[in-house]
Short mmCIF file of C-alpha atoms in Angstrom, two decimals:
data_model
loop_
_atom_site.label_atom_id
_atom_site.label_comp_id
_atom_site.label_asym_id
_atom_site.label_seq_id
_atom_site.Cartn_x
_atom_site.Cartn_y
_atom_site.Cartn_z
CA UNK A 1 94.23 57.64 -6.70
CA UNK A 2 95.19 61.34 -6.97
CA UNK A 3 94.41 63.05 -3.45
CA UNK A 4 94.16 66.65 -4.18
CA UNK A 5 92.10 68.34 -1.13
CA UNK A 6 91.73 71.91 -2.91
CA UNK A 7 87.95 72.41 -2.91
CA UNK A 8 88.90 74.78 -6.04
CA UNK A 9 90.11 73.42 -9.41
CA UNK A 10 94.00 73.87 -9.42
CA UNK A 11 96.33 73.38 -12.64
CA UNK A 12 99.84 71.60 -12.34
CA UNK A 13 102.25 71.91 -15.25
CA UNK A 14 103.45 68.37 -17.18
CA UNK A 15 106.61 67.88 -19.06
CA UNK A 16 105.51 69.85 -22.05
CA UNK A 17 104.87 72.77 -20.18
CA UNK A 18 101.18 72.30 -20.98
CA UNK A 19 98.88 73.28 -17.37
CA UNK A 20 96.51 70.70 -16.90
CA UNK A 21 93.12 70.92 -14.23
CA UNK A 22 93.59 68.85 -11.51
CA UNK A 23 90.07 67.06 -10.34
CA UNK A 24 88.71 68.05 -7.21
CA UNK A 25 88.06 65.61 -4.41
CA UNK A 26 85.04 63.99 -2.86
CA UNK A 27 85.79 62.33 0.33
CA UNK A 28 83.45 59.40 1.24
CA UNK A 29 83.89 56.61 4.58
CA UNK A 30 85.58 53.42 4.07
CA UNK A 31 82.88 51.57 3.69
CA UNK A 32 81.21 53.62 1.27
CA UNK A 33 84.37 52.97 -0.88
CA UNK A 34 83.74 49.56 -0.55
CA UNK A 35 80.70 49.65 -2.15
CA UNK A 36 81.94 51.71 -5.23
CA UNK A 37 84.56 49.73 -5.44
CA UNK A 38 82.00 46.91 -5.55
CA UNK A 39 79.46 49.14 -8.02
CA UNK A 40 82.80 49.24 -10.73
CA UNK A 41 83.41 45.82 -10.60
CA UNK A 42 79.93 44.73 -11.50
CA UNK A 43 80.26 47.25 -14.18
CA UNK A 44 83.28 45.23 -15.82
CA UNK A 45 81.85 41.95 -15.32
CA UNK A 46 80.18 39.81 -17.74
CA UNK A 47 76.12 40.74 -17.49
CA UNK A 48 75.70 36.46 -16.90
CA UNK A 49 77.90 37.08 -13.66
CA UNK A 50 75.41 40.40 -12.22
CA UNK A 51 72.50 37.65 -11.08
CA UNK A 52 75.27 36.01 -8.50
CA UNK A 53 76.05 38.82 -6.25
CA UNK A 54 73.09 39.01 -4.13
CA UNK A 55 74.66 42.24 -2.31
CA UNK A 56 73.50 45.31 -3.07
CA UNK A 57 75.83 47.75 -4.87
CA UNK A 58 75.00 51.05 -4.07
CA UNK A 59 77.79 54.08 -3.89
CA UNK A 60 77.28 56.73 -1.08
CA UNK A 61 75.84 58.79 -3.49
CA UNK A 62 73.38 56.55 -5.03
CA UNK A 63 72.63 55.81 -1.04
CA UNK A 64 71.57 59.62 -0.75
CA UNK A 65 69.37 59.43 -3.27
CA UNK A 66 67.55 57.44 -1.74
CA UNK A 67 67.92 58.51 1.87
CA UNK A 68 70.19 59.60 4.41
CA UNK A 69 71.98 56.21 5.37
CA UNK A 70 71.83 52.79 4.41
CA UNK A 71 68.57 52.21 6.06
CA UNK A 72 66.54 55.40 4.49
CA UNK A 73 65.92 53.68 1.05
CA UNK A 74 62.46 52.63 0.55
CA UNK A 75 62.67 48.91 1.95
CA UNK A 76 62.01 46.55 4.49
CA UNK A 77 60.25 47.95 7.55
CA UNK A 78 63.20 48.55 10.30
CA UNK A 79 63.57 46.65 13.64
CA UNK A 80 61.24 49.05 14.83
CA UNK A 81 58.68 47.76 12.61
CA UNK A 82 59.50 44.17 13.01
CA UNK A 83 61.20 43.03 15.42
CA UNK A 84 59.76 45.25 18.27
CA UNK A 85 56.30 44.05 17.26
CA UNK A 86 57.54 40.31 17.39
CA UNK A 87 59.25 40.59 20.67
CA UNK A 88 56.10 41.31 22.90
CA UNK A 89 52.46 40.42 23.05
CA UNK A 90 51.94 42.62 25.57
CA UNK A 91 48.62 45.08 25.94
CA UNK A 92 50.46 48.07 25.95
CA UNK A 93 52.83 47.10 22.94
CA UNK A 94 50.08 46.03 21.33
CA UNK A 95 48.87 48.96 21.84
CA UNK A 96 51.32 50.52 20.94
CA UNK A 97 51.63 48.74 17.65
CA UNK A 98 48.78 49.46 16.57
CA UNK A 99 48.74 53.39 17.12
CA UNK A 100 52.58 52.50 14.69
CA UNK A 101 50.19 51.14 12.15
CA UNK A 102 48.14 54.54 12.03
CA UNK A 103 51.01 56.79 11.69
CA UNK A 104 51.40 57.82 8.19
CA UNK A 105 53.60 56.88 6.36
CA UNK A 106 56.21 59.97 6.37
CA UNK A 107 56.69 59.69 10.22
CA UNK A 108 56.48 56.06 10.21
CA UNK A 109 59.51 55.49 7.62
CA UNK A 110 61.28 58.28 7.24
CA UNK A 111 61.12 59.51 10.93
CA UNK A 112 64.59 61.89 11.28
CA UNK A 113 65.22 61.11 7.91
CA UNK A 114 63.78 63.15 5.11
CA UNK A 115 61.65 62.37 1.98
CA UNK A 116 63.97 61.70 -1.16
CA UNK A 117 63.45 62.88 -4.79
CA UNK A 118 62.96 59.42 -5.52
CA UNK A 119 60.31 58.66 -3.01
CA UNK A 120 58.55 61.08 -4.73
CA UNK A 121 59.51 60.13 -8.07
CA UNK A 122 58.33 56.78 -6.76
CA UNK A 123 55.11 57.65 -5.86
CA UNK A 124 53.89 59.51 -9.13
CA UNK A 125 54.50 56.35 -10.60
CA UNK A 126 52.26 54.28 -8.50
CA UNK A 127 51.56 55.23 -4.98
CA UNK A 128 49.87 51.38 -4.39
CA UNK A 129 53.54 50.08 -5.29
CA UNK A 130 55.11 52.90 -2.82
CA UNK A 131 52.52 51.73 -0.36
CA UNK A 132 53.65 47.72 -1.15
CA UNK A 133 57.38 48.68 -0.67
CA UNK A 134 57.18 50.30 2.18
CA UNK A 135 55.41 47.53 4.01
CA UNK A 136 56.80 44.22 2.41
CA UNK A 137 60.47 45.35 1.40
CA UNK A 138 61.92 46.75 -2.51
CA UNK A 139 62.26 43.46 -4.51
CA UNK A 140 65.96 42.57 -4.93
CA UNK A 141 67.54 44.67 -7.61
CA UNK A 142 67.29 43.80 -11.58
CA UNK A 143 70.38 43.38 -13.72
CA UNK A 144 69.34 46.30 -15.51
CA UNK A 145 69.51 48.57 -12.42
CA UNK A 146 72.73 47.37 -11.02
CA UNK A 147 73.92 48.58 -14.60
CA UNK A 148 72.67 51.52 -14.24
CA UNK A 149 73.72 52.00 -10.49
CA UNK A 150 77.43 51.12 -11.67
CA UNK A 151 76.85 54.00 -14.68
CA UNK A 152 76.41 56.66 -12.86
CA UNK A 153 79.58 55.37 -10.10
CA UNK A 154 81.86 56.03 -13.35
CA UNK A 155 80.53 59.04 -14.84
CA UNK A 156 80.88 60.38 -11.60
CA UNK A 157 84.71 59.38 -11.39
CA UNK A 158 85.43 60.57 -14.61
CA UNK A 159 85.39 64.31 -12.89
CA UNK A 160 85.28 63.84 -9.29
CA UNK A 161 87.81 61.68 -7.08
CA UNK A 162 86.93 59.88 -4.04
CA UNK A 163 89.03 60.15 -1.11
CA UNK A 164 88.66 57.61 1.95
CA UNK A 165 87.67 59.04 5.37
CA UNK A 166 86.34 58.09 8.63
CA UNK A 167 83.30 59.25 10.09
CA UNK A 168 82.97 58.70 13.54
CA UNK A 169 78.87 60.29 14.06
CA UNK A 170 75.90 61.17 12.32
CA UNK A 171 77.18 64.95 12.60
CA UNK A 172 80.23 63.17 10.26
CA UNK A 173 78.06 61.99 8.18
CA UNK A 174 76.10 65.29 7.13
CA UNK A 175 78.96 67.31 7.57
CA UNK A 176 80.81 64.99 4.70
CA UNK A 177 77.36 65.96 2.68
CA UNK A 178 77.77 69.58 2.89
CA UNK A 179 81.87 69.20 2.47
CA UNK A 180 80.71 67.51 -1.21
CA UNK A 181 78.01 70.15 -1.69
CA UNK A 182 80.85 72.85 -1.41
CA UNK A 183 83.74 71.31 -3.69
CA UNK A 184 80.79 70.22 -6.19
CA UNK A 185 79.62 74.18 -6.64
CA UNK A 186 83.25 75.05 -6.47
CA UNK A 187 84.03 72.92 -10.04
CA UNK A 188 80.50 73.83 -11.02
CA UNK A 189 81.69 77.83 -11.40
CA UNK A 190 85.27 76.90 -12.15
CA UNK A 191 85.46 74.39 -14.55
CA UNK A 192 81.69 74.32 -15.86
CA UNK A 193 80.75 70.92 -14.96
CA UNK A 194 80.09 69.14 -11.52
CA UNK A 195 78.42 65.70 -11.16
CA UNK A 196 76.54 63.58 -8.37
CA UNK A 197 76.08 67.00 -6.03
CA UNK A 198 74.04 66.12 -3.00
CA UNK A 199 71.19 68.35 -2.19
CA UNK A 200 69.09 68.92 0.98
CA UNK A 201 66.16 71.11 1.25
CA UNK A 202 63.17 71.81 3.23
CA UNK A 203 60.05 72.40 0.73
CA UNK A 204 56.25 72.66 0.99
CA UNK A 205 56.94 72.40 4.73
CA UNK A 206 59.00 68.64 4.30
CA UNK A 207 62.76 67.79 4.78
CA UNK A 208 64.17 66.89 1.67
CA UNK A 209 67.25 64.54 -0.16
CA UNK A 210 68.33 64.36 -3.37
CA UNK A 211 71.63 64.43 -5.86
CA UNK A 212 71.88 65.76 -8.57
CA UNK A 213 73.76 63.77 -11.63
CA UNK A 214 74.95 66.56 -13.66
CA UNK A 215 74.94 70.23 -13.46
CA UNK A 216 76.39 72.50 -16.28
CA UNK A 217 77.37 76.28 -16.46
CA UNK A 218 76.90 77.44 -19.94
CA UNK A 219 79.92 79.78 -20.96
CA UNK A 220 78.58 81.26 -23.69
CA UNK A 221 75.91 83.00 -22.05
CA UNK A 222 76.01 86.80 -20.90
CA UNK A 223 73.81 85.51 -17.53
CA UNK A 224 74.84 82.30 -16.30
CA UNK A 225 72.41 79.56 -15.00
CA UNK A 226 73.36 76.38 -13.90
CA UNK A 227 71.67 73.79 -16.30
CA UNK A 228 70.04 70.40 -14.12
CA UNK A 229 70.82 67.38 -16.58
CA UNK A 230 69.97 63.67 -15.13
CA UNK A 231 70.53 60.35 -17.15
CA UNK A 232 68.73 57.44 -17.58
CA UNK A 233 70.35 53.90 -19.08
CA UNK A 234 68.12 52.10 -21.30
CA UNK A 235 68.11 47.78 -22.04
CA UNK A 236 66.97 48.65 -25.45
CA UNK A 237 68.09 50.73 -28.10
CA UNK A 238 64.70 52.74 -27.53
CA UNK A 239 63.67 55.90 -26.14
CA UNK A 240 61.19 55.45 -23.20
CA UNK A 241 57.13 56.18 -23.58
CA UNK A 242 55.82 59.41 -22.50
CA UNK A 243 55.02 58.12 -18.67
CA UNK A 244 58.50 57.46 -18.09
CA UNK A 245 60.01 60.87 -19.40
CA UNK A 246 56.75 62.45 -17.13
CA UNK A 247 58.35 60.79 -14.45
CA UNK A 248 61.86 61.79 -15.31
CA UNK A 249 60.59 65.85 -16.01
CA UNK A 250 59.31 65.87 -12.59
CA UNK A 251 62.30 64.59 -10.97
CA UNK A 252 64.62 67.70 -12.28
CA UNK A 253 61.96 69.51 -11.44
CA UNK A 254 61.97 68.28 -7.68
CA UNK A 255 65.85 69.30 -7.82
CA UNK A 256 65.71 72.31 -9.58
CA UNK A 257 62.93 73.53 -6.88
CA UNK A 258 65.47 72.36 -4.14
CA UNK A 259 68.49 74.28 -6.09
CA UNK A 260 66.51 77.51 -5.79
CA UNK A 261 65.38 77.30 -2.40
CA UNK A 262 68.73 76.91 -1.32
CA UNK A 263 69.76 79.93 -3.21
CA UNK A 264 67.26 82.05 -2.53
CA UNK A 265 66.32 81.51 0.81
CA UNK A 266 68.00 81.49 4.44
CA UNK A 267 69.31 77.53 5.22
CA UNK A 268 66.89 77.15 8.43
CA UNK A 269 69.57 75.53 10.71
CA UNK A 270 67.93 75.45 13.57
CA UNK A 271 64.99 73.23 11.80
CA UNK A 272 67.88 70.98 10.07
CA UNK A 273 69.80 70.38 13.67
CA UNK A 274 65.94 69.73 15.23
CA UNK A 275 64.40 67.78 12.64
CA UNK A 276 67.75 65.26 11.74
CA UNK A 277 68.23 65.26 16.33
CA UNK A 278 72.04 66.47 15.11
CA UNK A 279 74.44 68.62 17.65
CA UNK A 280 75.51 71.51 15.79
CA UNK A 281 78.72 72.31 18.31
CA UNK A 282 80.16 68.21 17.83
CA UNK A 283 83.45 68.12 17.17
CA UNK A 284 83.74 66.48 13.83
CA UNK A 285 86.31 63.42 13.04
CA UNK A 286 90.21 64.39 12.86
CA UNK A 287 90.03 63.38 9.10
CA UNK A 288 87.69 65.42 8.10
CA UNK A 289 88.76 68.57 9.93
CA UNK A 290 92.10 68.11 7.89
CA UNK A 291 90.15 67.97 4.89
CA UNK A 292 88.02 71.10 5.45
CA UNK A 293 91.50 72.78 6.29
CA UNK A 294 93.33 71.78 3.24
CA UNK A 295 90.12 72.15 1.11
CA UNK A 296 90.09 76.22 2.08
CA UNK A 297 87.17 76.63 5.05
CA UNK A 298 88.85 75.01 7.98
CA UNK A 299 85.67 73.28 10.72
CA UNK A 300 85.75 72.03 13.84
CA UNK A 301 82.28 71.70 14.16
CA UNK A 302 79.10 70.34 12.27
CA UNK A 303 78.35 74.58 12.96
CA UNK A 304 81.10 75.58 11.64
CA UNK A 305 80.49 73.36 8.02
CA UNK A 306 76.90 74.76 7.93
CA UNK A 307 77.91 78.45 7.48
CA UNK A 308 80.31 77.77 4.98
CA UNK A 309 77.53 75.59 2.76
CA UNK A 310 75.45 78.64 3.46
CA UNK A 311 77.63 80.84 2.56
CA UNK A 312 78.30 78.72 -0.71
CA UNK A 313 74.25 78.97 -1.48
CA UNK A 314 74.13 82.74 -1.36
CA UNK A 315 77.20 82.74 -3.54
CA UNK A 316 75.41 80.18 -6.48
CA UNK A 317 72.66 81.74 -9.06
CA UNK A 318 69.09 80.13 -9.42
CA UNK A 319 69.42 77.18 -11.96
CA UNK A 320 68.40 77.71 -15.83
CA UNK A 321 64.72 77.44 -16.67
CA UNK A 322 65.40 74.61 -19.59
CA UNK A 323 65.98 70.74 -17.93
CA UNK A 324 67.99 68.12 -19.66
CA UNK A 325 66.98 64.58 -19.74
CA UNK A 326 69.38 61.92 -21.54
CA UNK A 327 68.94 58.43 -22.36
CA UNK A 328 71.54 56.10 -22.76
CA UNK A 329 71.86 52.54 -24.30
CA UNK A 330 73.19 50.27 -20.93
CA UNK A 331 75.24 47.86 -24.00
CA UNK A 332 77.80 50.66 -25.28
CA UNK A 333 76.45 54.00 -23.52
CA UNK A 334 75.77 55.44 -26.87
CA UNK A 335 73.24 58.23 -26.41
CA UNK A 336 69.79 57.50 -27.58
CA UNK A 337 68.38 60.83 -27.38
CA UNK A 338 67.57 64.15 -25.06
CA UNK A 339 64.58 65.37 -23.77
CA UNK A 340 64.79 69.20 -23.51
CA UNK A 341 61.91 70.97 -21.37
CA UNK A 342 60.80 73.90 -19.31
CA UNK A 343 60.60 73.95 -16.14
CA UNK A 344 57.04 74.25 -14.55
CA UNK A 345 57.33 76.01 -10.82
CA UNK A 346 53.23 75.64 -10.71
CA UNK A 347 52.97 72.31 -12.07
CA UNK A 348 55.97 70.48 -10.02
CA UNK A 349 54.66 72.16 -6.49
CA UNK A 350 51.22 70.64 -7.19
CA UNK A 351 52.59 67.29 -7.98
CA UNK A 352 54.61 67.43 -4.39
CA UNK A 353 51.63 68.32 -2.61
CA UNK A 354 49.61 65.21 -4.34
CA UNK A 355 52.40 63.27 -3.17
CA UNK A 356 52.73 64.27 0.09
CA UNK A 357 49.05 64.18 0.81
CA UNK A 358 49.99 60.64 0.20
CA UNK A 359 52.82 60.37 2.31
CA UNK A 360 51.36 62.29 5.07
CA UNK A 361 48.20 59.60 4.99
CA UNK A 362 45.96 62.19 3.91
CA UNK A 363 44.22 59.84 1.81
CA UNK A 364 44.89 56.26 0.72
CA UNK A 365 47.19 55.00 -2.07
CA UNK A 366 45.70 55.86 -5.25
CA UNK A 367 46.10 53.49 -8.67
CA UNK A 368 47.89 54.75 -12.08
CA UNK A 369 44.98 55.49 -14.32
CA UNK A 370 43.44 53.21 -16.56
CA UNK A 371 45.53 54.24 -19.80
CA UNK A 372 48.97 53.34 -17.38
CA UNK A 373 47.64 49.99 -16.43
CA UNK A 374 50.08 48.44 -18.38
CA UNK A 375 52.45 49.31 -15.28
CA UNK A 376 51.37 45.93 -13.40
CA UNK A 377 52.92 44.12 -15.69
CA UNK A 378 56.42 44.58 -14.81
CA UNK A 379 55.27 45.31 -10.96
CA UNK A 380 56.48 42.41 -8.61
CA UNK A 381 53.68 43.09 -5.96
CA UNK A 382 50.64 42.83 -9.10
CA UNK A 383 49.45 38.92 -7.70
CA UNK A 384 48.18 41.07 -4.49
CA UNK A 385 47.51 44.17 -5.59
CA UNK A 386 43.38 44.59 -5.46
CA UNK A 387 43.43 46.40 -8.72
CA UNK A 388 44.51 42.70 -10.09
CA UNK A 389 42.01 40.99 -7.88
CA UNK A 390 40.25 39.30 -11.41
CA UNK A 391 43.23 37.05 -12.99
CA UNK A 392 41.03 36.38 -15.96
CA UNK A 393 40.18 40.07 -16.81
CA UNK A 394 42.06 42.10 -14.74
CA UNK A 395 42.48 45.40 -16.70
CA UNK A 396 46.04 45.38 -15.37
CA UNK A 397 47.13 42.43 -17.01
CA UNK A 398 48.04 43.74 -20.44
CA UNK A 399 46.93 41.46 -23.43
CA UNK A 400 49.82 43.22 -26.06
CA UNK A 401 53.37 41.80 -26.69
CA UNK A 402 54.96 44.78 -27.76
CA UNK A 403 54.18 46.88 -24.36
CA UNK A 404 57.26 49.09 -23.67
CA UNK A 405 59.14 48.47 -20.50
CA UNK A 406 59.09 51.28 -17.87
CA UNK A 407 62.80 52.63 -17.09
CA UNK A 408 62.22 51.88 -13.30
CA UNK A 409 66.40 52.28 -12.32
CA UNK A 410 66.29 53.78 -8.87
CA UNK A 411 68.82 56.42 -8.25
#
């Protein structure tokens, strides 16, 4: 694996004499290698061999997505939750169990964490199904989302290399975020094209996750804005039906909104350090102080890495107006089409609001309307869900063969 630390694209010369762009470097823990590793091998195994590996193959960047560690994706309820509740049958942690059970559902699961994109992505699609993970656990992972998990691990390596390094602390941790965030916008305005570029934000008042697949810098422009491109893998050779590309639109929105807070306004560090209970002056593990040194903004501290990602922000222009969706065929990643589309800044701020009134248990989980009932059908909690509570006319039981299957991959 080529280990160059340069956060900047640098050229080396071959035999020819020909100068050639070396890749920049994204440095992730050992463990997190462990599960790429893992993500590329299911990738080159047979699809009858996918069903056998019950462990989860998630890459550190696909783990962002979601949340901020392994234990921020939308899932089982946490020892908190649980085991707490099973260990004593005590008044006052009964009590106090039930005053858990009121919280909503933002400080309750994501506590210190941060909402992701696809939380909220999540949510538009069915808030009743948010509402049933969150309580009961994700059901395990389909075939056709490990695929797509292991997709995105190797269009990601084909222009960013991972380099193994220890993290010692949660201040490790985010500082190896912002370290990725910096070398990503570096290739973004050298070479044109960065991909899997971590994001944190804090919008309409909520912390915020998210990473971006692919960002492009058009060079043919006189004014150049970043363009926001995500991809989706498809089962079948067909494009998706208008609630999944809905779904899709408003996640580049989510990012694009995050892009150009960033940009535009101050980083609030002292809310970040507060909110994610981080120490901005800890001294941050030897490995990745020699990387910040070789890569060109030396840190001793979690501080120290902040500036220099906010210093990045106020050097990066607000991202391009037009959003690029692509869908790919999982079989031979032949591309099945593009959804080009204009960003909305009024339309994507009221969908966050109606999904953090959700989250923030303004109001109980609301059902997809009636038209987007055929959702239940490939829903694993739709036995229990109320809206199902008829099983001989249940309007969420789709009579039609031919209903199209919702691209559900989480990222």
């Amino acid at each position: 694996m080529t280990t160059n630390s340069s956060s900047s694209p640098t050229t080396t010369s071959t035999d020819s004499g020909e100068k050639t762009a070396e890749i920049p470097i994204e440095i992730v823990s050992e463990e997190e290698m462990a599960l790429i590793e893992a993500a590329l091998a299911a990738a080159a195994m047979p699809a009858s061999h996918l069903h056998r590996n019950s462990k989860s193959i998630r890459s550190f960047s696909l783990l962002s997505k979601r949340g901020l560690s392994a234990c921020t994706s939308t899932g089982p309820p946490d020892i908190e939750d649980s085991g707490r509740a099973c260990g004593s049958n005590s008044p006052s942690s009964q009590k106090n169990k039930r005053n858990r059970m009121l919280e909503p559902f933002l400080h309750r699961f994501r506590k210190g964490r941060g909402l992701s994109v696809t939380d909220l992505t999540g949510t538009e699609w069915c808030e009743k199904q948010t509402e049933f993970i969150l309580l009961f656990g994700k059901p395990k992972k389909t075939k056709a989302m490990k695929a797509g998990s292991a997709r995105h691990v190797v269009l990601e390596e084909e222009v960013i290399k991972r380099v193994k390094v220890q993290v010692e602390s949660a201040e490790d941790v985010w500082a190896l975020k912002f370290i990725n965030f910096i070398v990503g916008t570096n290739q973004l305005l050298f070479d044109g094209l960065t991909r899997e570029l971590p994001l944190v934000g804090f919008v309409e008042g909520v912390w915020m996750v998210g990473i971006i697949d692919e960002i492009r810098m058009p060079v043919s422009d006189s004014t150049r804005f970043p363009v926001l491109v995500d991809t989706k893998t498809r089962v079948r050779a067909t494009l998706p039906g208008e609630p999944q590309k809905r779904n899709g639109r408003f996640q580049l929105m989510c990012y694009k909104y995050m892009w150009d807070t960033l940009v535009a306004d101050k980083f609030p560090t002292r809310k970040f350090y507060d909110f994610f209970t981080l120490n901005p002056n800890h001294i941050l593990s030897p490995e990745i102080r020699d990387n910040t040194a070789k890569s060109g903004f030396p840190s001793q501290t979690l501080s120290d890495v902040v500036r220099y990602f906010g210093n990045s922000c106020c050097s990066l222009p607000m991202a391009h107006d037009q959003l690029l969706l692509r869908y790919e065929l999982q079989e031979d990643h032949s591309l099945l089409g593009e959804d080009e589309f204009t960003y909305d800044p009024d339309l994507v701020k009221v969908q966050i609001k109606s999904c953090l009134e959700f989250w923030l248990g303004k109001r109980e989980a609301s059902y997809p309307p009636m038209e987007e009932l055929w959702k239940c059908k490939f829903c694993k909690f739709a036995s229990v869900c109320p809206i199902n509570s008829d099983p001989d006319d249940s309007p969420g039981k789709p009579k039609s063969e031919d209903i199209p299957s919702p691209d559900l991959t989480p990222k």
